[in-house]
mmCIF file of C-alpha atoms in Angstrom:
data_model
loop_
_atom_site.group_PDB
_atom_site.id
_atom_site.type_symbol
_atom_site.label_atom_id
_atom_site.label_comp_id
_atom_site.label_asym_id
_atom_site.label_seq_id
_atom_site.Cartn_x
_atom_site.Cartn_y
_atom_site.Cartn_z
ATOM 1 C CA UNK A 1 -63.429 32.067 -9.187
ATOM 2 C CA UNK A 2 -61.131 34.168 -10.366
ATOM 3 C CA UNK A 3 -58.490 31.700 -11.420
ATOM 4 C CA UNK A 4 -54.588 32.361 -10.147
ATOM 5 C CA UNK A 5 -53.420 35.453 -9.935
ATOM 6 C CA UNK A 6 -49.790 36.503 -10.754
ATOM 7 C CA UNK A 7 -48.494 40.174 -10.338
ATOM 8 C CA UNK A 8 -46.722 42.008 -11.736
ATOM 9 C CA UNK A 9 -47.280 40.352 -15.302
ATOM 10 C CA UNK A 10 -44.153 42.395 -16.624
ATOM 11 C CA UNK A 11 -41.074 43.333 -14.546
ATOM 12 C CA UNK A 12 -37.892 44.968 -15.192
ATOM 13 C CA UNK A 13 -34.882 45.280 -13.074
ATOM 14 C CA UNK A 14 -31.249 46.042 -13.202
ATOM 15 C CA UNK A 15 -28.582 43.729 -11.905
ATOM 16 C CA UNK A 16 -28.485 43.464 -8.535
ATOM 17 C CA UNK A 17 -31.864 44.758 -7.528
ATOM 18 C CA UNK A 18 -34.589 42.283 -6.002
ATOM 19 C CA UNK A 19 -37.223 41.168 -7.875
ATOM 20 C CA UNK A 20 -40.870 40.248 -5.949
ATOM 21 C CA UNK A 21 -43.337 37.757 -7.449
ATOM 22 C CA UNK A 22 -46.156 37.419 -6.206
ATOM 23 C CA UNK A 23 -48.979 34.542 -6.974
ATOM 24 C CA UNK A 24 -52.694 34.355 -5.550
ATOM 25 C CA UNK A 25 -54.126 30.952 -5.441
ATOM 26 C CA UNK A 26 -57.497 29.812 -6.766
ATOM 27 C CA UNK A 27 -60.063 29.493 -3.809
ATOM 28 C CA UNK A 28 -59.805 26.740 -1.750
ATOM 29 C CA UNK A 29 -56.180 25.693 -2.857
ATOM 30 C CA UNK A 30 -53.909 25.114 -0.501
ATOM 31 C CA UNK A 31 -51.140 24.082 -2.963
ATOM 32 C CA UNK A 32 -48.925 26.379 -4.459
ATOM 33 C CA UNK A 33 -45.830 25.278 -7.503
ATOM 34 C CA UNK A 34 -43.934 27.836 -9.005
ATOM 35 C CA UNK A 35 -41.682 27.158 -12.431
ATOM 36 C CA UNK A 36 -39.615 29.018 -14.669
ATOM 37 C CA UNK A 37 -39.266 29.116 -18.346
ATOM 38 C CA UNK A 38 -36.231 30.064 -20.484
ATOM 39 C CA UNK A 39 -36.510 31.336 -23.674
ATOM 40 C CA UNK A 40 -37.242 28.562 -26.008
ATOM 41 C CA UNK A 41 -37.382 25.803 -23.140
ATOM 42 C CA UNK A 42 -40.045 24.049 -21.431
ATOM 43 C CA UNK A 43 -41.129 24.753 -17.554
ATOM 44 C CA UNK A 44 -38.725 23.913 -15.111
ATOM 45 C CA UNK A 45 -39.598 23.436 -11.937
ATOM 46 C CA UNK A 46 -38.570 25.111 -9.155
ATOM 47 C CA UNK A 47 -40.490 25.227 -5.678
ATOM 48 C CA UNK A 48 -43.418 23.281 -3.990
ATOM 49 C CA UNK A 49 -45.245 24.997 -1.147
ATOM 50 C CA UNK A 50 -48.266 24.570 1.231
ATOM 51 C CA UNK A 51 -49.171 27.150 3.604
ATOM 52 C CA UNK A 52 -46.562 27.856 5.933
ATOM 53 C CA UNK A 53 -44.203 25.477 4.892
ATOM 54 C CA UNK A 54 -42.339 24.568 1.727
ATOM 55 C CA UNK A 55 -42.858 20.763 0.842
ATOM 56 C CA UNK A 56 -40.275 20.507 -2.158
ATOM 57 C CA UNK A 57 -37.521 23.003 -3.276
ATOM 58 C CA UNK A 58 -35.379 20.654 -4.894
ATOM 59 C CA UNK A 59 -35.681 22.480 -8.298
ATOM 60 C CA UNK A 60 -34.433 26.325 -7.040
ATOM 61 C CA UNK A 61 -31.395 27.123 -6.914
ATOM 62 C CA UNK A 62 -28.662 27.343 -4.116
ATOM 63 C CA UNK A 63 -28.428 31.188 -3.836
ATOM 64 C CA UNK A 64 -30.233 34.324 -4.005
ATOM 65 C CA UNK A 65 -33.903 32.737 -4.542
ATOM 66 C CA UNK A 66 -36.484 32.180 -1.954
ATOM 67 C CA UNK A 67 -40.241 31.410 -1.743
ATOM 68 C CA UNK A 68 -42.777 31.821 1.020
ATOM 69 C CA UNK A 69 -46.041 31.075 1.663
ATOM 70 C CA UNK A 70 -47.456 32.592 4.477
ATOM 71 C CA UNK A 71 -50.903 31.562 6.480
ATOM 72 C CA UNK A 72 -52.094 35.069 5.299
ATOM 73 C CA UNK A 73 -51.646 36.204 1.524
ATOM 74 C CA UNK A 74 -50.186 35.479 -1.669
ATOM 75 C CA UNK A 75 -47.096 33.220 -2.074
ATOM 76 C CA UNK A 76 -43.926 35.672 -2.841
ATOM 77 C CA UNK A 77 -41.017 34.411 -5.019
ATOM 78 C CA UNK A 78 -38.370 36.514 -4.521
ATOM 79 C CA UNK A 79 -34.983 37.240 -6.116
ATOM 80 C CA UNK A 80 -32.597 38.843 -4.621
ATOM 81 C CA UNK A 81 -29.227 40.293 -6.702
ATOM 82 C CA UNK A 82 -31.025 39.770 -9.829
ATOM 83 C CA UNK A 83 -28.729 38.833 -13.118
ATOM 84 C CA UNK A 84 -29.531 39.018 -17.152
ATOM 85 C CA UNK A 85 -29.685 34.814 -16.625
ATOM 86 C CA UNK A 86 -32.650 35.561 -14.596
ATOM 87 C CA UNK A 87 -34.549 36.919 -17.345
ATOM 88 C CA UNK A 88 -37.403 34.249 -17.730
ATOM 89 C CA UNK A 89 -41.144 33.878 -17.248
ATOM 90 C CA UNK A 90 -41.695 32.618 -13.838
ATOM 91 C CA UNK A 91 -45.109 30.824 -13.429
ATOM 92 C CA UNK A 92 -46.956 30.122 -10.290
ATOM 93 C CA UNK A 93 -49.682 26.963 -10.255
ATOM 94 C CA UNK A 94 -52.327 25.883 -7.673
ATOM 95 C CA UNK A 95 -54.149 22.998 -7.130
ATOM 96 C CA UNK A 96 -55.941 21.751 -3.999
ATOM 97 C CA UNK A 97 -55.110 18.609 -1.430
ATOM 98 C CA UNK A 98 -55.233 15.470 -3.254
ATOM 99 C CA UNK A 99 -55.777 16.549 -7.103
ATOM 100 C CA UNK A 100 -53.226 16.396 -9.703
ATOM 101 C CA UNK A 101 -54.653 19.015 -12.201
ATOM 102 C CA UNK A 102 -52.685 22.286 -11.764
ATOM 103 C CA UNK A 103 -54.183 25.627 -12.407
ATOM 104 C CA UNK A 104 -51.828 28.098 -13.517
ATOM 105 C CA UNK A 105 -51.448 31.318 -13.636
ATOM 106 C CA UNK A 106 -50.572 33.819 -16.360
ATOM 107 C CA UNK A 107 -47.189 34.090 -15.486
ATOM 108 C CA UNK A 108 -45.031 37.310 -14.538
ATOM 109 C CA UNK A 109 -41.946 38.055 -17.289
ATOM 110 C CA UNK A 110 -39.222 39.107 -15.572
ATOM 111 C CA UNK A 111 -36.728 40.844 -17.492
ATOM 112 C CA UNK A 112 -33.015 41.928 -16.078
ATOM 113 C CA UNK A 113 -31.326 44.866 -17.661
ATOM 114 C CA UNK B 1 -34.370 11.810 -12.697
ATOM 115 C CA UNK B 2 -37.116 11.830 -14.995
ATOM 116 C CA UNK B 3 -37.382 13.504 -18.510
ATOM 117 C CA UNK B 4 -39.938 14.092 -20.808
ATOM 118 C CA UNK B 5 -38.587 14.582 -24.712
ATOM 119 C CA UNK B 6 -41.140 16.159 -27.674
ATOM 120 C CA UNK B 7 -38.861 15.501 -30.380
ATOM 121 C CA UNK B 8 -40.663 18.146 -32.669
ATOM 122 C CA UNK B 9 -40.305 22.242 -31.917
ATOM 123 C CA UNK B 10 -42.504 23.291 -34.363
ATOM 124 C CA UNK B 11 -45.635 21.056 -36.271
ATOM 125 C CA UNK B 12 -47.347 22.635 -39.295
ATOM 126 C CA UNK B 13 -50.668 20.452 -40.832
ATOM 127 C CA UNK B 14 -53.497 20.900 -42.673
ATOM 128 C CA UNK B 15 -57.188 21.197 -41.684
ATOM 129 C CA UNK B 16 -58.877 17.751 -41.697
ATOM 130 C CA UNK B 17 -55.572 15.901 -41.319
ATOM 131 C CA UNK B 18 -54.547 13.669 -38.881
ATOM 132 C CA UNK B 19 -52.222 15.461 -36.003
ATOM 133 C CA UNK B 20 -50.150 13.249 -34.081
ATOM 134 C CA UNK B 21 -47.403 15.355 -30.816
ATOM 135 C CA UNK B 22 -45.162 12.764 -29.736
ATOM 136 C CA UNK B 23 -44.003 12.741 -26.148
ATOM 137 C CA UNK B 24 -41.367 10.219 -25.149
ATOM 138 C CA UNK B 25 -40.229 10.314 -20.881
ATOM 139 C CA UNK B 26 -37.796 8.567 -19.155
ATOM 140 C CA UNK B 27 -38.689 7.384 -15.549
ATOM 141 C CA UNK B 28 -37.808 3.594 -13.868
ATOM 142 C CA UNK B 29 -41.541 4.249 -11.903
ATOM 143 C CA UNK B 30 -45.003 4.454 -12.522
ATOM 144 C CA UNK B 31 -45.622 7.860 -14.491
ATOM 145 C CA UNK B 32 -48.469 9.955 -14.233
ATOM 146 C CA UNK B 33 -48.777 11.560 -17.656
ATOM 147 C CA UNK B 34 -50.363 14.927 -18.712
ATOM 148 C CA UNK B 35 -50.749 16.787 -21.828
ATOM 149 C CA UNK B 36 -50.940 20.878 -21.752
ATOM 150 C CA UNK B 37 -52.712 23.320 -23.795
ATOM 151 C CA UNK B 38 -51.692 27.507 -24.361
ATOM 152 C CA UNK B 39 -53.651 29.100 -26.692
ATOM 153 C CA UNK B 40 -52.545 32.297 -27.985
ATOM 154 C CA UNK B 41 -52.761 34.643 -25.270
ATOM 155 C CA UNK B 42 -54.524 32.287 -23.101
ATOM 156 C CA UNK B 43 -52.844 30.718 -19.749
ATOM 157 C CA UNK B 44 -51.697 27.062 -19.751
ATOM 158 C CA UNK B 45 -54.484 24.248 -19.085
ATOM 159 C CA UNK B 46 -54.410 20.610 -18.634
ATOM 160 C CA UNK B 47 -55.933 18.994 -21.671
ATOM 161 C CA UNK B 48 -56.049 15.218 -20.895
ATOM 162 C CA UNK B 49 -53.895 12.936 -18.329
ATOM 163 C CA UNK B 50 -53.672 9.435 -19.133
ATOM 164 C CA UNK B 51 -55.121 8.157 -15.998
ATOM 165 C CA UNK B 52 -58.508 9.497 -16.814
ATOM 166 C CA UNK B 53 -58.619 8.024 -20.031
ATOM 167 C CA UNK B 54 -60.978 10.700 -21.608
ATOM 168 C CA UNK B 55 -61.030 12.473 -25.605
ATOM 169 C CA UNK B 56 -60.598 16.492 -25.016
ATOM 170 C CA UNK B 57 -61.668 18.060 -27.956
ATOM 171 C CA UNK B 58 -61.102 14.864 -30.144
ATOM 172 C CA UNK B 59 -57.701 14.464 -28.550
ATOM 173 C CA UNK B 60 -56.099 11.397 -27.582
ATOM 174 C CA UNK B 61 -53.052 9.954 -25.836
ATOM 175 C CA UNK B 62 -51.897 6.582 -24.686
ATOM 176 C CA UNK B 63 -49.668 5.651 -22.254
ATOM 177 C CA UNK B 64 -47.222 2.884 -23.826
ATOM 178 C CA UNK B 65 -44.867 1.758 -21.526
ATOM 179 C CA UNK B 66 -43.146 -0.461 -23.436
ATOM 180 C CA UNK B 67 -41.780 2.706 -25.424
ATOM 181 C CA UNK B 68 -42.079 5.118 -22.770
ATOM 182 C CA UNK B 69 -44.276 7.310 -25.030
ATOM 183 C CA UNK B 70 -47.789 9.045 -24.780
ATOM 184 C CA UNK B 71 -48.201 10.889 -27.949
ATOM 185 C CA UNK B 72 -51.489 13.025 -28.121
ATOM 186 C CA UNK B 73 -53.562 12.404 -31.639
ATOM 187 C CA UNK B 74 -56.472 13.661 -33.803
ATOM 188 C CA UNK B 75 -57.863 12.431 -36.592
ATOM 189 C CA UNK B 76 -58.904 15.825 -37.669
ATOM 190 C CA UNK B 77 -57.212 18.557 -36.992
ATOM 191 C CA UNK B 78 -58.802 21.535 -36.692
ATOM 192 C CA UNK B 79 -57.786 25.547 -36.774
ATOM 193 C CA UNK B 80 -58.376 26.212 -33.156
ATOM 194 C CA UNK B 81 -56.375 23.454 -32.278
ATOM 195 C CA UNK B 82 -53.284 25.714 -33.186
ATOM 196 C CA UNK B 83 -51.538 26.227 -29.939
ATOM 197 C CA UNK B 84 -48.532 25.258 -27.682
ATOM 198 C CA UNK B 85 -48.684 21.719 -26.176
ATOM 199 C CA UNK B 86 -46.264 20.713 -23.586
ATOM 200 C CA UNK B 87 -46.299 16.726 -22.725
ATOM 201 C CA UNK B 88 -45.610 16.933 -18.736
ATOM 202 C CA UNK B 89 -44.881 13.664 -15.899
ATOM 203 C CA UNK B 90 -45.363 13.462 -12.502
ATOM 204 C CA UNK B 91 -43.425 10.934 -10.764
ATOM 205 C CA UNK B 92 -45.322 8.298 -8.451
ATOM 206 C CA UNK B 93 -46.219 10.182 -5.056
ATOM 207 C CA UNK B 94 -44.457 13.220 -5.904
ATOM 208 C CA UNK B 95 -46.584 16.514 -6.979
ATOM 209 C CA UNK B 96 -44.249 18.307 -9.388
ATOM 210 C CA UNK B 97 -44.670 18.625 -12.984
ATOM 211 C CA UNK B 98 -41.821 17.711 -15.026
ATOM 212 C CA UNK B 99 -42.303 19.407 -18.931
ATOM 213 C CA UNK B 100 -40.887 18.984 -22.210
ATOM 214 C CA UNK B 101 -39.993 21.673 -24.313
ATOM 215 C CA UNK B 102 -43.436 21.954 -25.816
ATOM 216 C CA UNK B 103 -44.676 21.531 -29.693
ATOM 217 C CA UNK B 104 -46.029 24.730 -31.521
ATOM 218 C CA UNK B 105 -49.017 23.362 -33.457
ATOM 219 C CA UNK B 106 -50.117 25.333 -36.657
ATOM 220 C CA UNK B 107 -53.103 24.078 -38.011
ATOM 221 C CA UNK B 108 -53.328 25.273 -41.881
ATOM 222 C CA UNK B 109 -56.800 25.978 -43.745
#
């Protein structure tokens, strides 16, 4: 098992472009959680998702960020209008029904010019 | 809302000492409570959750609820235990992790 998967690691974009996450989830997880960290803050979360349907979003914000995570495929965070307050490491987690442990994965660095 | 507070940025000891992270949270419920490991260049990893009651790699935490704390110790630190630890809760029936702002552990020889 190849653990979770997170691509691109690095990204760069200039304001206003969109950025795409994307995050493969071990085998046999049906659970996806995607955070964000800050430079020199903790993870914050941001989005809860099973397949198909997003369980908890109460930690992204209002505009210009969505998450998805289809029946087929990895789960896509995506940014849309990127600014230089976007710059973070986003980092997606999996875990399967019932289990508490999350598994994460090496995070994608997102960097706005 | 719930918080979790490690009151220390940055934690510098020497090998053999005793290593004590402290994690304070604030939540009116019953917390689950994790501690998180990143070794250089390595991904984050749970280390130990309180319900489980285990010793990872000679680590320790208790859950006191009377001071809302679960601060992870060793008796003997050792250099590979030089990493980033982040204390993290989970509120009761909720899946989210909520982090602190993690500890950078040095472990001197």
């Amino acid at each position: 098992n190849a653990g979770v998967m997170q691509n691109p690691r690095h990204l760069v974009r200039r304001r206003g472009q969109e950025a795409r996450l994307r995050c493969s989830p071990m085998k046999g997880h049906s659970h996806v959680y995607w955070y964000r960290q800050l430079p020199e803050e903790g993870l914050k979360f941001m989005v809860y998702l099973q397949k198909e349907n997003i369980i908890d979003e109460s930690g992204m914000p209002k505009e210009r960020f969505s998450a998805e995570f289809p029946k087929e495929g990895p789960s896509i965070l995506r940014i849309q209008q990127v600014v230089r307050g976007d710059s973070a490491a986003y980092f997606c987690a999996s875990s399967p029904v019932f289990v508490y442990e999350q598994f994460f994965g090496p995070g994608t660095r997102l960097t706005v010019l | 809302a719930q918080r979790v507070t490690q009151p220390e940025k940055l934690l510098s000891v020497f090998k053999g000492a005793p290593v004590e992270l402290k994690c304070n949270y604030s939540y009116s419920g019953s917390p689950e409570l994790f501690w998180y490991v990143q070794y250089s260049r390595q991904r984050l990893q749970l280390l130990l959750r309180h319900i489980s009651r285990e010793s990872i790699k000679g680590f320790t935490a208790d859950l006191n609820k009377g001071e809302t704390s679960f601060h992870l110790k060793k008796p003997f630190a050792q250099e590979e235990d030089s990493a980033m630890y982040y204390c993290a809760l989970s509120a009761q029936g909720a899946q989210k992790l909520v982090f602190g702002q993690g500890t950078r552990l040095t472990i001197n020889p």
